[in-house]
C-alpha cells in the first residue's frame, strides 16, 4: 500500500498541488493588479477553478493511473485505499492553498479578501465590509474538493467503457461548472440566508461523495489491464 | 570452433559434434579444458541448457569429464573414443546411404565395389 | 548460475471469455523455475490474455492460477515475483497518450522490489532511448526496447515479455537474445517470452509452449519437440507407404512428387530411411506452422 501511496504522491498529488498553488498565486497576484471588485469575483472563482482542475485530473485515477500500477503488480485493494487517501490528501492540500490565498494577502497587508459567501453558508448577515468566514466556508470547500475528485474518477471510468455517455456527462459537467461560477458571482452580492439548509447541503454532497466512492470501489476491485 | 549452427540437426548434437571435431583436430588436447556451457551459449546465442546437453552427451560417452568447481576437461584417450564412436556410426551414416544411393542409380553391388576400390587407390596416390 | 527462490506458476482449468468469444478454454500450464520458455501462437490465439491472467492483471471466468501453491489474485507475495512487461502501443493504457518513458520506468522502480536502476540506466544508454519522450512518440522498435528494458531491470524471479522483438531490426534482435542469455546466465531467473519471430528465438528457448485456439497444444523442451517432426518426400506411392503408421500433419503434392510433414517416433523413421524417400528435419517455425496452420500451410 505504501508503494501505491508513493506512486500517487508523485504522479497525482504533486502535480495537483503545483497547479493549485499556481491558481492560488495567480488569484492573489492578479487581484492586486486589478480593481478590488474584480478581485472579489476572481478570488471567489478560485475554489471553482480548483474543483474543475480536480475533476478533470482525477479522471486519470480510474484510467492510466489505475492501469499502470496494476500492470506493475499492485493489488487492487491497495490501489483503492491509496486512492481514497490521495483524495483526502489532495483535498487538504487544495484547501490549504485556498485558505492561504485568503490569508496571505492579509498578512502581507494587501487588504482583506472576501471568501466566497456561497461556500460560506454562514447564517450571519453581511455587514457590508468584505470579510472571510473561515470556519463555515472551509469544511464545505473541502467537501467539494473531495466530491470533485470522486466524481471525476467515476467519470473517467464511465468514459472508458461507454464513451458516448462519458462525453455527455463531461459536457453536462462543463455546463454545470459555468453555471456555478455565474451563481457564485450573483449570490455573493446578495444577502442570502441559508440557515437550516446548510446541514442538508452537507448531507447531500457527502452522500454524493460516498456514492461515487462506492462505485469506484466496485470498479477498482474488478479492474483489469487488457 | 565453426561459425554457426544449421537447422539440419538438433543443436545439442551439433555442439557435441563440433567439440568432437575439435578434439580430433587437436584444438583441445587431453586434460585441457573445453569451453563452459555459458561460454558456448554466449558464442552461439543458444540456451545454456542446450549447450549443457551437448556437453553431457560427451561426458556420458567418456569423451569429457568434469572437474568439480573448475569445468569440463578432455578425458584421456578421448581422441580414440571419438574415433570409435564415429567408426561405429560410420556404417549407418555413410555406408548404408551410399548403398541406397547407388541402388537408386542402378549400380549393382560389383559396380559399387569397383568405384570404392578406385577411390581408395586415388586416396593412396594423394598421400 | 544462482538459483532464485521462485516456485511453480500453475494454471489449472483456466477459462476466459470476452462476451460470447471464448479465448481460453480449460487451459492447464506449468511454468517451472529457472528456465527460458518461449510462448508461440497465432494472432488471436489468446497469448496476451493468457499472460494477463497468469499475472492477475486480467480476470478469469473459472479455474485457478497459483504460484507456490497460493493463488496469485491480489496476492502481493506472488505479485512481487512476477513481472509482465507488456507490448507497448500508443494506446496501451486508457487515456495515457502523453505518458512519458520516464514516468513508465519510474513507476516500475516504485513497484518492483528487485528493480535494478543501474542496469536500467545502462540499458537506456545502450538503446539510446530518451526518457523524456512520450511513449506515443516512440517508434515501434523503441517501444520494444522499453519492453525489454523493463523486463530485464525488474530482476523479477518470473519475468514475462510480450513481443519484445517486434519492430526491432535484426541487429537489435540478436542483441536482445544476447542480453537475455547474459541475464539468464547471471541470475538463472525464469523467463517467458511471447514472440512471433519463432525461428531466430528457438535456440534461446529451453522449453516451448504452443497456444492454439485457447488451449496449450504443446509444452515441452524445444529440441524434444523438433525431434519428432520430419518431412518425407519423394514418389507419392513410396511416401504413402512410408507414412502409414505415422501421424501426417500436412501434405503437398506436385504431380507425382509428394511431401508430407509427419510426426513420429525415431523407430518408425528407421523404416522410412530404408525406402527411397528424402527425410528432412523441421525447424521450430515449420513445426509450428504444421501444427497450427489449420489447412493453410505449405511445407
XYZ file of C-alpha atoms in Angstrom:
652
model
C 0.000 0.000 0.000
C 2.860 2.410 0.718
C 4.136 1.814 -2.790
C 0.766 2.863 -4.176
C 0.737 5.941 -1.951
C 4.196 6.904 -3.045
C 3.178 6.433 -6.641
C 0.108 8.646 -6.283
C 2.163 11.206 -4.413
C 4.433 11.942 -7.332
C 2.083 11.009 -10.158
C -1.016 12.857 -8.968
C -0.745 14.824 -5.735
C 2.476 16.558 -6.650
C 1.261 17.965 -9.958
C -2.108 18.774 -8.418
C -0.536 20.711 -5.589
C 1.565 22.554 -8.126
C -1.421 23.576 -10.197
C -3.458 24.572 -7.137
C -0.601 26.763 -5.891
C -0.348 28.291 -9.329
C -4.064 29.073 -9.401
C -3.933 30.472 -5.899
C -0.887 32.585 -6.556
C -2.392 33.852 -9.793
C -5.608 34.731 -7.961
C -3.703 36.605 -5.283
C -1.265 38.370 -7.610
C -3.656 39.342 -10.357
C -6.149 40.593 -7.839
C -3.606 43.071 -6.605
C -3.009 44.390 -10.053
C -6.673 44.934 -10.762
C -9.656 46.587 -9.156
C -10.966 45.382 -5.838
C -14.311 44.351 -7.277
C -12.611 42.209 -9.831
C -10.507 40.801 -7.066
C -13.631 39.761 -5.225
C -15.090 37.883 -8.158
C -11.797 36.488 -9.297
C -10.997 35.218 -5.909
C -14.432 33.816 -5.407
C -13.933 31.744 -8.512
C -10.774 30.147 -7.128
C -12.479 27.233 -5.367
C -14.440 26.558 -8.522
C -11.300 26.672 -10.616
C -9.718 24.190 -8.239
C -12.787 21.972 -8.362
C -12.618 21.925 -12.144
C -8.927 21.098 -12.024
C -9.560 18.284 -9.574
C -12.474 16.934 -11.559
C -10.528 16.772 -14.789
C -7.276 15.458 -13.348
C -8.945 12.837 -11.190
C -10.313 11.095 -14.268
C -6.817 9.656 -14.613
C -7.229 7.850 -11.323
C -9.538 5.383 -12.979
C -7.694 5.284 -16.264
C -3.950 5.155 -16.648
C -3.133 5.984 -13.045
C -5.008 2.835 -12.147
C -3.990 0.566 -15.010
C -0.323 1.443 -14.922
C 0.277 0.422 -11.281
C -1.939 -2.600 -11.858
C 0.262 -3.686 -14.750
C 3.204 -3.455 -12.400
C 1.870 -5.826 -9.804
C -0.053 -3.556 -7.436
C -3.034 -5.039 -5.629
C -6.440 -3.580 -6.355
C -7.416 -3.176 -2.739
C -4.150 -1.340 -2.062
C -4.800 0.913 -5.019
C -8.314 1.713 -3.846
C -7.180 2.513 -0.323
C -4.392 4.643 -1.736
C -6.840 6.454 -3.992
C -9.047 7.333 -1.021
C -6.093 8.603 0.962
C -4.963 10.548 -2.075
C -8.392 12.154 -2.413
C -8.179 13.263 1.166
C -4.609 14.474 0.962
C -5.277 16.348 -2.253
C -8.416 17.929 -0.849
C -6.484 19.076 2.208
C -3.654 20.480 0.123
C -6.060 22.360 -2.110
C -7.913 23.579 0.935
C -4.652 24.839 2.377
C -3.956 26.688 -0.857
C -7.432 28.202 -0.826
C -7.075 29.311 2.755
C -3.580 30.673 2.283
C -4.669 32.603 -0.753
C -7.204 34.235 1.532
C -4.861 34.813 4.474
C -1.541 35.635 2.849
C -2.658 38.878 1.176
C -3.996 39.979 4.521
C -0.751 39.103 6.281
C 1.159 40.966 3.629
C -1.076 43.953 4.204
C -2.595 43.800 0.767
C -6.067 44.032 2.172
C -8.750 41.742 3.414
C -10.348 39.491 0.853
C -13.841 38.174 0.682
C -14.126 34.454 0.635
C -16.994 33.194 -1.434
C -20.130 33.757 0.511
C -21.769 30.952 -1.320
C -19.499 28.429 0.161
C -19.721 30.199 3.458
C -23.318 29.200 4.048
C -22.985 31.398 7.031
C -26.212 32.436 8.603
C -24.787 35.710 9.856
C -25.875 38.728 7.833
C -23.395 40.602 5.726
C -22.155 43.755 7.357
C -21.163 45.429 4.154
C -17.483 45.059 4.914
C -15.892 42.309 2.907
C -14.540 39.644 5.187
C -13.870 35.967 5.008
C -15.726 33.401 7.044
C -13.203 30.637 7.531
C -14.980 28.445 9.979
C -18.101 27.985 7.932
C -16.589 28.008 4.470
C -13.747 25.632 4.675
C -15.401 22.323 5.507
C -17.758 22.853 2.616
C -14.904 23.693 0.279
C -13.027 20.607 1.463
C -16.095 18.501 0.832
C -16.410 19.928 -2.637
C -12.801 19.116 -3.333
C -13.457 15.521 -2.278
C -16.603 15.306 -4.324
C -14.911 16.695 -7.427
C -12.275 14.006 -7.274
C -14.643 11.149 -6.560
C -16.955 12.261 -9.333
C -14.075 12.839 -11.714
C -12.699 9.372 -11.092
C -16.140 7.929 -11.761
C -16.427 9.901 -14.957
C -13.047 8.582 -16.063
C -14.275 5.056 -15.614
C -17.511 5.735 -17.462
C -15.579 7.205 -20.361
C -13.516 4.058 -20.783
C -16.471 1.749 -21.151
C -19.202 3.993 -22.515
C -17.566 6.697 -24.486
C -20.782 8.406 -25.580
C -22.259 8.526 -22.107
C -18.972 9.809 -20.784
C -18.853 12.608 -23.278
C -22.432 13.602 -22.451
C -21.605 13.685 -18.757
C -18.472 15.685 -19.429
C -20.459 18.262 -21.403
C -23.083 18.428 -18.661
C -20.304 18.994 -16.197
C -18.883 21.923 -18.141
C -22.337 23.487 -18.326
C -22.792 22.947 -14.615
C -19.403 24.452 -13.830
C -20.074 27.559 -15.863
C -23.468 27.891 -14.268
C -21.938 27.500 -10.857
C -19.474 30.311 -11.490
C -22.306 32.581 -12.513
C -24.368 31.603 -9.486
C -21.470 32.263 -7.134
C -20.877 35.682 -8.574
C -24.520 36.594 -8.272
C -25.160 35.113 -4.869
C -22.085 36.643 -3.286
C -23.537 40.027 -3.935
C -26.831 39.150 -2.277
C -27.721 38.789 1.315
C -28.882 35.226 1.382
C -29.648 33.257 4.462
C -29.261 29.557 4.011
C -29.614 28.729 7.675
C -31.380 25.398 8.142
C -30.463 24.308 4.609
C -26.778 24.107 5.477
C -26.827 20.670 7.093
C -28.950 19.417 4.208
C -26.376 20.671 1.726
C -23.653 18.930 3.673
C -25.682 15.750 3.795
C -26.429 15.746 0.090
C -22.885 16.414 -1.020
C -21.453 13.957 1.464
C -23.883 11.319 0.226
C -22.908 12.020 -3.384
C -19.267 11.663 -2.465
C -19.984 8.386 -0.714
C -21.900 7.027 -3.716
C -19.046 7.899 -6.046
C -16.538 6.334 -3.681
C -18.515 3.102 -3.502
C -18.966 2.919 -7.261
C -15.260 3.480 -7.637
C -14.541 0.695 -5.182
C -16.606 -1.745 -7.195
C -14.832 -0.765 -10.412
C -11.329 -0.785 -8.976
C -11.657 -4.195 -7.324
C -12.621 -5.677 -10.687
C -10.242 -3.629 -12.809
C -8.175 -5.329 -15.480
C -5.450 -4.350 -17.888
C -6.256 -5.743 -21.289
C 35.006 -23.751 -33.457
C 32.924 -23.410 -36.509
C 30.950 -20.239 -37.011
C 27.320 -21.050 -36.711
C 24.685 -23.691 -36.374
C 22.433 -25.084 -39.020
C 18.894 -26.269 -38.635
C 19.716 -29.622 -40.196
C 20.063 -31.359 -36.877
C 19.389 -30.727 -33.243
C 21.523 -28.026 -31.714
C 22.913 -30.055 -28.839
C 24.040 -32.736 -31.266
C 25.802 -30.098 -33.325
C 27.541 -28.775 -30.242
C 28.708 -32.268 -29.316
C 29.817 -32.934 -32.870
C 31.753 -29.675 -33.092
C 33.591 -30.404 -29.865
C 34.445 -33.892 -31.120
C 35.804 -32.468 -34.383
C 37.963 -30.063 -32.436
C 39.271 -32.832 -30.234
C 40.229 -34.857 -33.315
C 41.911 -31.801 -34.806
C 43.927 -31.245 -31.688
C 42.241 -27.939 -30.858
C 41.594 -29.394 -27.404
C 44.149 -31.874 -26.210
C 43.820 -34.416 -23.466
C 43.442 -32.927 -19.996
C 42.754 -29.494 -21.481
C 39.657 -27.562 -20.532
C 36.863 -27.124 -23.060
C 34.567 -24.060 -23.127
C 31.954 -23.925 -20.381
C 28.242 -24.162 -21.113
C 27.926 -20.424 -20.572
C 30.753 -19.668 -22.973
C 29.203 -21.909 -25.611
C 25.783 -20.380 -25.012
C 27.231 -16.922 -25.441
C 29.165 -17.812 -28.542
C 26.200 -19.291 -30.382
C 23.345 -17.359 -28.769
C 21.738 -20.534 -27.507
C 20.208 -21.559 -24.225
C 22.839 -22.760 -21.734
C 20.739 -25.852 -21.069
C 21.106 -26.859 -24.707
C 24.859 -26.384 -24.569
C 24.905 -28.402 -21.354
C 23.030 -31.214 -23.075
C 25.681 -31.403 -25.757
C 28.456 -31.487 -23.200
C 26.653 -34.075 -21.072
C 26.372 -36.276 -24.121
C 30.158 -36.252 -24.432
C 30.554 -36.867 -20.709
C 28.271 -39.892 -20.999
C 30.402 -41.151 -23.875
C 33.537 -40.733 -21.806
C 34.971 -38.079 -24.108
C 34.848 -35.333 -21.497
C 34.930 -35.429 -17.730
C 34.059 -32.943 -15.059
C 36.420 -31.477 -12.512
C 34.150 -30.144 -9.805
C 34.328 -26.405 -9.326
C 36.568 -25.937 -12.366
C 34.883 -27.189 -15.516
C 34.860 -29.775 -18.269
C 38.064 -31.385 -19.487
C 39.045 -33.654 -22.325
C 39.345 -37.195 -20.985
C 42.480 -39.240 -21.597
C 42.022 -41.278 -24.721
C 39.215 -39.014 -25.877
C 40.538 -38.964 -29.406
C 40.283 -42.744 -29.679
C 36.853 -42.766 -28.089
C 35.587 -40.272 -30.654
C 37.105 -42.348 -33.451
C 35.462 -45.491 -32.080
C 32.120 -43.751 -31.847
C 32.376 -42.498 -35.372
C 33.544 -45.822 -36.715
C 30.516 -47.473 -35.150
C 28.269 -44.836 -36.706
C 30.163 -44.950 -39.988
C 28.213 -47.943 -41.252
C 24.814 -46.320 -40.527
C 25.666 -42.764 -41.538
C 27.837 -43.362 -44.613
C 27.803 -46.954 -45.873
C 24.101 -47.644 -45.872
C 23.162 -44.314 -47.524
C 25.921 -44.971 -50.050
C 24.455 -48.356 -50.906
C 20.950 -46.933 -51.108
C 22.053 -44.128 -53.384
C 23.972 -46.453 -55.666
C 20.961 -48.734 -55.889
C 18.770 -45.826 -56.882
C 21.318 -45.010 -59.585
C 21.105 -48.535 -60.881
C 24.622 -49.513 -59.875
C 24.939 -53.150 -58.857
C 26.952 -54.368 -55.919
C 30.058 -55.141 -58.014
C 29.966 -51.753 -59.778
C 29.826 -50.053 -56.406
C 32.753 -52.101 -55.083
C 34.774 -51.171 -58.195
C 34.062 -47.480 -57.570
C 35.108 -47.824 -53.955
C 38.381 -49.550 -54.902
C 39.116 -46.799 -57.382
C 38.504 -44.125 -54.744
C 40.734 -45.942 -52.264
C 43.538 -46.129 -54.829
C 43.195 -42.429 -55.659
C 43.294 -41.646 -51.989
C 46.514 -43.588 -51.557
C 48.044 -41.785 -54.554
C 47.213 -38.420 -52.976
C 49.103 -39.385 -49.847
C 24.112 -19.786 -12.032
C 22.414 -18.538 -8.934
C 19.049 -20.036 -8.144
C 16.167 -17.833 -7.152
C 13.511 -18.542 -4.600
C 10.600 -18.809 -7.007
C 8.289 -21.728 -7.323
C 6.000 -23.120 -9.941
C 3.454 -20.891 -11.634
C 0.476 -23.101 -12.403
C -2.718 -22.587 -14.313
C -5.491 -25.163 -13.935
C -8.711 -25.271 -15.859
C -8.498 -21.632 -16.833
C -11.448 -20.405 -18.879
C -11.825 -16.858 -20.088
C -14.324 -15.344 -22.466
C -14.906 -11.867 -23.745
C -18.651 -11.890 -24.135
C -19.505 -14.715 -26.480
C -15.926 -15.200 -27.602
C -14.128 -17.982 -25.723
C -10.468 -17.018 -25.588
C -9.025 -19.519 -23.138
C -10.627 -22.937 -22.876
C -9.944 -25.115 -19.873
C -6.256 -24.360 -20.025
C -3.577 -26.098 -17.956
C 0.007 -24.915 -17.778
C 3.025 -25.185 -15.502
C 5.928 -22.776 -15.577
C 8.832 -24.323 -13.710
C 11.531 -22.128 -12.231
C 14.858 -21.406 -13.852
C 14.010 -21.918 -17.499
C 13.592 -19.744 -20.564
C 10.212 -20.502 -22.083
C 9.005 -19.430 -25.495
C 5.283 -18.861 -25.913
C 4.191 -19.026 -29.515
C 0.775 -18.889 -31.073
C -1.083 -17.296 -33.898
C -2.595 -13.849 -33.712
C -5.741 -14.048 -31.668
C -4.747 -17.340 -30.042
C -5.007 -15.625 -26.684
C -1.350 -15.121 -25.738
C -1.691 -11.687 -24.171
C -4.888 -12.708 -22.413
C -3.154 -15.770 -21.004
C -0.246 -13.698 -19.772
C -2.618 -11.200 -18.179
C -4.470 -13.994 -16.419
C -1.235 -15.597 -15.195
C -0.197 -12.319 -13.599
C -3.621 -11.499 -12.096
C -3.902 -8.422 -14.261
C -6.878 -9.893 -16.014
C -9.755 -11.795 -14.510
C -10.607 -15.415 -15.269
C -14.066 -16.900 -15.528
C -13.149 -20.202 -13.933
C -10.105 -22.197 -12.955
C -7.135 -21.079 -10.906
C -3.667 -19.624 -11.225
C -1.264 -20.286 -8.387
C 2.343 -19.522 -7.543
C 3.982 -21.718 -4.898
C 0.538 -23.170 -4.360
C -1.026 -19.808 -3.462
C -3.496 -18.050 -5.760
C -1.909 -15.066 -7.498
C -5.044 -12.901 -7.424
C -4.470 -9.917 -5.099
C -1.533 -11.762 -3.518
C 1.311 -9.315 -3.004
C 3.858 -12.016 -2.269
C 3.178 -13.616 -5.621
C 2.847 -10.328 -7.487
C 6.250 -9.213 -6.223
C 7.804 -12.162 -8.006
C 6.034 -11.614 -11.301
C 6.870 -9.070 -13.948
C 4.717 -8.748 -17.019
C 6.389 -6.412 -19.468
C 3.706 -5.608 -21.979
C 3.976 -4.876 -25.645
C 3.871 -1.093 -25.724
C 1.450 0.578 -28.010
C 0.496 4.213 -28.322
C -2.875 3.288 -26.877
C -1.729 0.973 -24.127
C -3.496 2.312 -21.067
C -6.731 4.240 -21.356
C -6.072 7.908 -21.652
C -2.312 7.807 -21.417
C -1.417 9.226 -24.777
C 1.081 11.561 -23.212
C 2.714 9.185 -20.788
C 6.463 9.652 -20.755
C 9.015 6.867 -20.799
C 10.468 8.350 -17.639
C 7.110 8.033 -15.880
C 6.744 4.446 -17.006
C 10.175 3.469 -15.763
C 9.875 5.405 -12.542
C 6.643 3.566 -11.771
C 8.383 0.281 -12.417
C 11.115 1.272 -9.978
C 8.459 2.100 -7.400
C 6.633 -1.197 -7.671
C 9.167 -3.936 -8.264
C 11.174 -4.759 -5.165
C 14.152 -6.039 -7.123
C 14.372 -3.149 -9.578
C 17.967 -2.542 -10.670
C 18.265 1.151 -11.527
C 21.918 0.915 -12.552
C 21.053 -1.820 -15.044
C 18.128 0.227 -16.332
C 20.370 3.261 -16.843
C 22.951 1.173 -18.682
C 20.286 -0.193 -20.990
C 18.810 3.260 -21.559
C 22.210 4.420 -22.723
C 22.836 1.365 -24.855
C 19.430 1.592 -26.514
C 19.829 5.348 -26.887
C 16.352 5.960 -25.517
C 15.295 9.444 -24.490
C 13.350 9.100 -21.226
C 11.734 12.484 -21.736
C 9.955 11.286 -24.853
C 6.329 10.284 -24.724
C 5.526 6.652 -25.383
C 3.231 7.536 -28.244
C 6.144 9.336 -29.916
C 8.404 6.310 -29.927
C 8.974 4.127 -32.947
C 7.857 0.506 -32.796
C 11.434 -0.579 -32.312
C 11.961 1.861 -29.462
C 8.794 0.624 -27.799
C 10.191 -2.895 -27.930
C 13.380 -1.639 -26.340
C 11.382 -0.217 -23.453
C 9.609 -3.568 -23.047
C 12.980 -5.297 -22.890
C 14.466 -2.739 -20.533
C 11.591 -3.019 -18.116
C 11.682 -6.794 -18.115
C 15.416 -7.084 -17.579
C 15.805 -4.327 -14.994
C 12.870 -5.600 -12.947
C 15.021 -8.561 -11.845
C 11.767 -10.314 -11.028
C 12.104 -14.059 -10.402
C 9.498 -14.787 -13.071
C 9.683 -12.328 -15.931
C 7.290 -12.299 -18.835
C 7.951 -10.422 -22.067
C 5.211 -9.849 -24.607
C 6.557 -9.384 -28.143
C 9.923 -7.947 -27.151
C 11.341 -8.278 -30.650
C 8.541 -6.659 -32.614
C 9.798 -3.742 -34.623
C 13.467 -4.406 -33.891
C 15.884 -4.783 -36.756
C 17.902 -7.960 -36.976
C 20.969 -6.468 -35.283
C 18.931 -5.366 -32.280
C 17.161 -8.701 -32.157
C 20.481 -10.528 -31.905
C 21.483 -8.109 -29.188
C 18.242 -8.834 -27.348
C 18.854 -12.583 -27.376
C 22.365 -11.907 -26.124
C 21.128 -9.698 -23.296
C 18.503 -12.230 -22.340
C 21.001 -15.076 -22.211
C 23.517 -12.962 -20.296
C 20.917 -12.063 -17.696
C 19.816 -15.688 -17.505
C 23.391 -16.893 -17.108
C 23.884 -14.421 -14.284
C 20.601 -14.800 -12.409
C 19.014 -18.048 -13.538
C 15.597 -16.435 -13.290
C 12.565 -17.691 -15.160
C 11.737 -16.028 -18.449
C 8.621 -16.435 -20.525
C 8.909 -14.791 -23.922
C 5.927 -14.447 -26.196
C 7.003 -13.881 -29.769
C 6.075 -14.034 -33.440
C 9.660 -14.327 -34.549
C 9.938 -18.024 -33.947
C 12.953 -19.445 -35.692
C 15.529 -16.921 -34.515
C 14.439 -17.271 -30.954
C 14.120 -21.060 -30.979
C 17.700 -21.693 -29.909
C 17.198 -19.462 -26.890
C 14.149 -21.272 -25.550
C 14.760 -24.282 -23.399
C 11.063 -25.115 -23.468
C 8.427 -24.060 -25.925
C 4.720 -23.533 -25.209
C 2.348 -23.549 -28.164
C -1.004 -21.892 -27.618
C -3.600 -22.713 -30.203
C -7.250 -21.665 -30.084
C -7.303 -21.137 -26.371
C -5.564 -24.342 -25.377
C -1.995 -25.407 -24.757
C -1.091 -27.619 -27.673
C 2.442 -28.391 -26.574
C 4.589 -27.536 -23.588
C 7.909 -29.347 -23.672
C 11.626 -28.937 -24.355
C 12.201 -27.364 -27.736
C 14.617 -29.934 -29.056
C 12.418 -32.812 -27.921
C 9.532 -31.364 -29.864
C 11.515 -30.703 -33.012
C 12.980 -34.201 -32.988
C 9.520 -35.657 -33.501
C 8.856 -33.914 -36.803
C 10.198 -34.606 -40.281
C 9.424 -34.004 -43.913
C 9.174 -37.101 -46.020
C 9.240 -36.526 -49.744
C 9.578 -38.432 -52.946
C 7.352 -40.501 -55.174
C 3.799 -40.385 -53.892
C 3.454 -44.161 -53.635
C 6.658 -44.538 -51.638
C 5.752 -41.628 -49.426
C 2.309 -43.033 -48.745
C 3.768 -46.401 -47.873
C 6.292 -44.926 -45.511
C 3.790 -42.610 -43.858
C 1.486 -45.405 -42.864
C 1.714 -45.585 -39.085
C 2.983 -42.030 -38.774
C 0.864 -39.013 -37.943
C 0.646 -36.946 -41.097
C 0.137 -33.248 -40.454
C 0.139 -31.890 -43.940
C 0.815 -32.898 -47.500
C 1.885 -31.039 -50.561
C 1.745 -32.523 -53.972
C 3.244 -31.525 -57.303
C 2.413 -34.133 -59.905
C 3.712 -37.419 -58.507
C 6.056 -35.656 -56.094
C 4.585 -35.682 -52.666
C 5.872 -34.162 -49.460
C 4.367 -34.969 -46.096
C 5.042 -33.332 -42.778
C 4.928 -36.155 -40.271
C 5.187 -36.653 -36.586
C 6.500 -39.897 -35.238
C 8.944 -41.831 -33.140
C 12.501 -42.386 -34.301
C 11.835 -46.120 -34.504
C 9.290 -45.689 -37.238
C 11.696 -43.369 -39.006
C 14.151 -46.244 -39.376
C 11.826 -47.948 -41.825
C 11.459 -44.719 -43.724
C 15.215 -44.472 -44.135
C 15.310 -47.788 -45.941
C 12.860 -46.567 -48.564
C 13.664 -44.274 -51.443
C 12.391 -41.082 -49.883
C 14.082 -37.944 -48.614
C 13.805 -37.322 -44.918
C 14.475 -33.829 -43.671
C 14.152 -32.341 -40.197
C 11.793 -29.489 -39.447
C 12.752 -26.415 -37.507
C 10.532 -24.933 -34.813
C 8.897 -22.440 -37.119
C 7.912 -25.151 -39.576
C 6.700 -27.373 -36.742
C 4.558 -24.515 -35.529
C 3.078 -23.898 -38.954
C 2.397 -27.610 -39.383
C 0.632 -27.801 -36.027
C -1.241 -24.514 -36.105
C -1.618 -23.822 -39.788
C -5.025 -25.497 -39.913
C -5.194 -26.165 -43.566
C -3.483 -23.131 -44.980
C 0.093 -24.318 -44.622
C 2.772 -25.377 -47.061
C 5.843 -27.409 -46.197
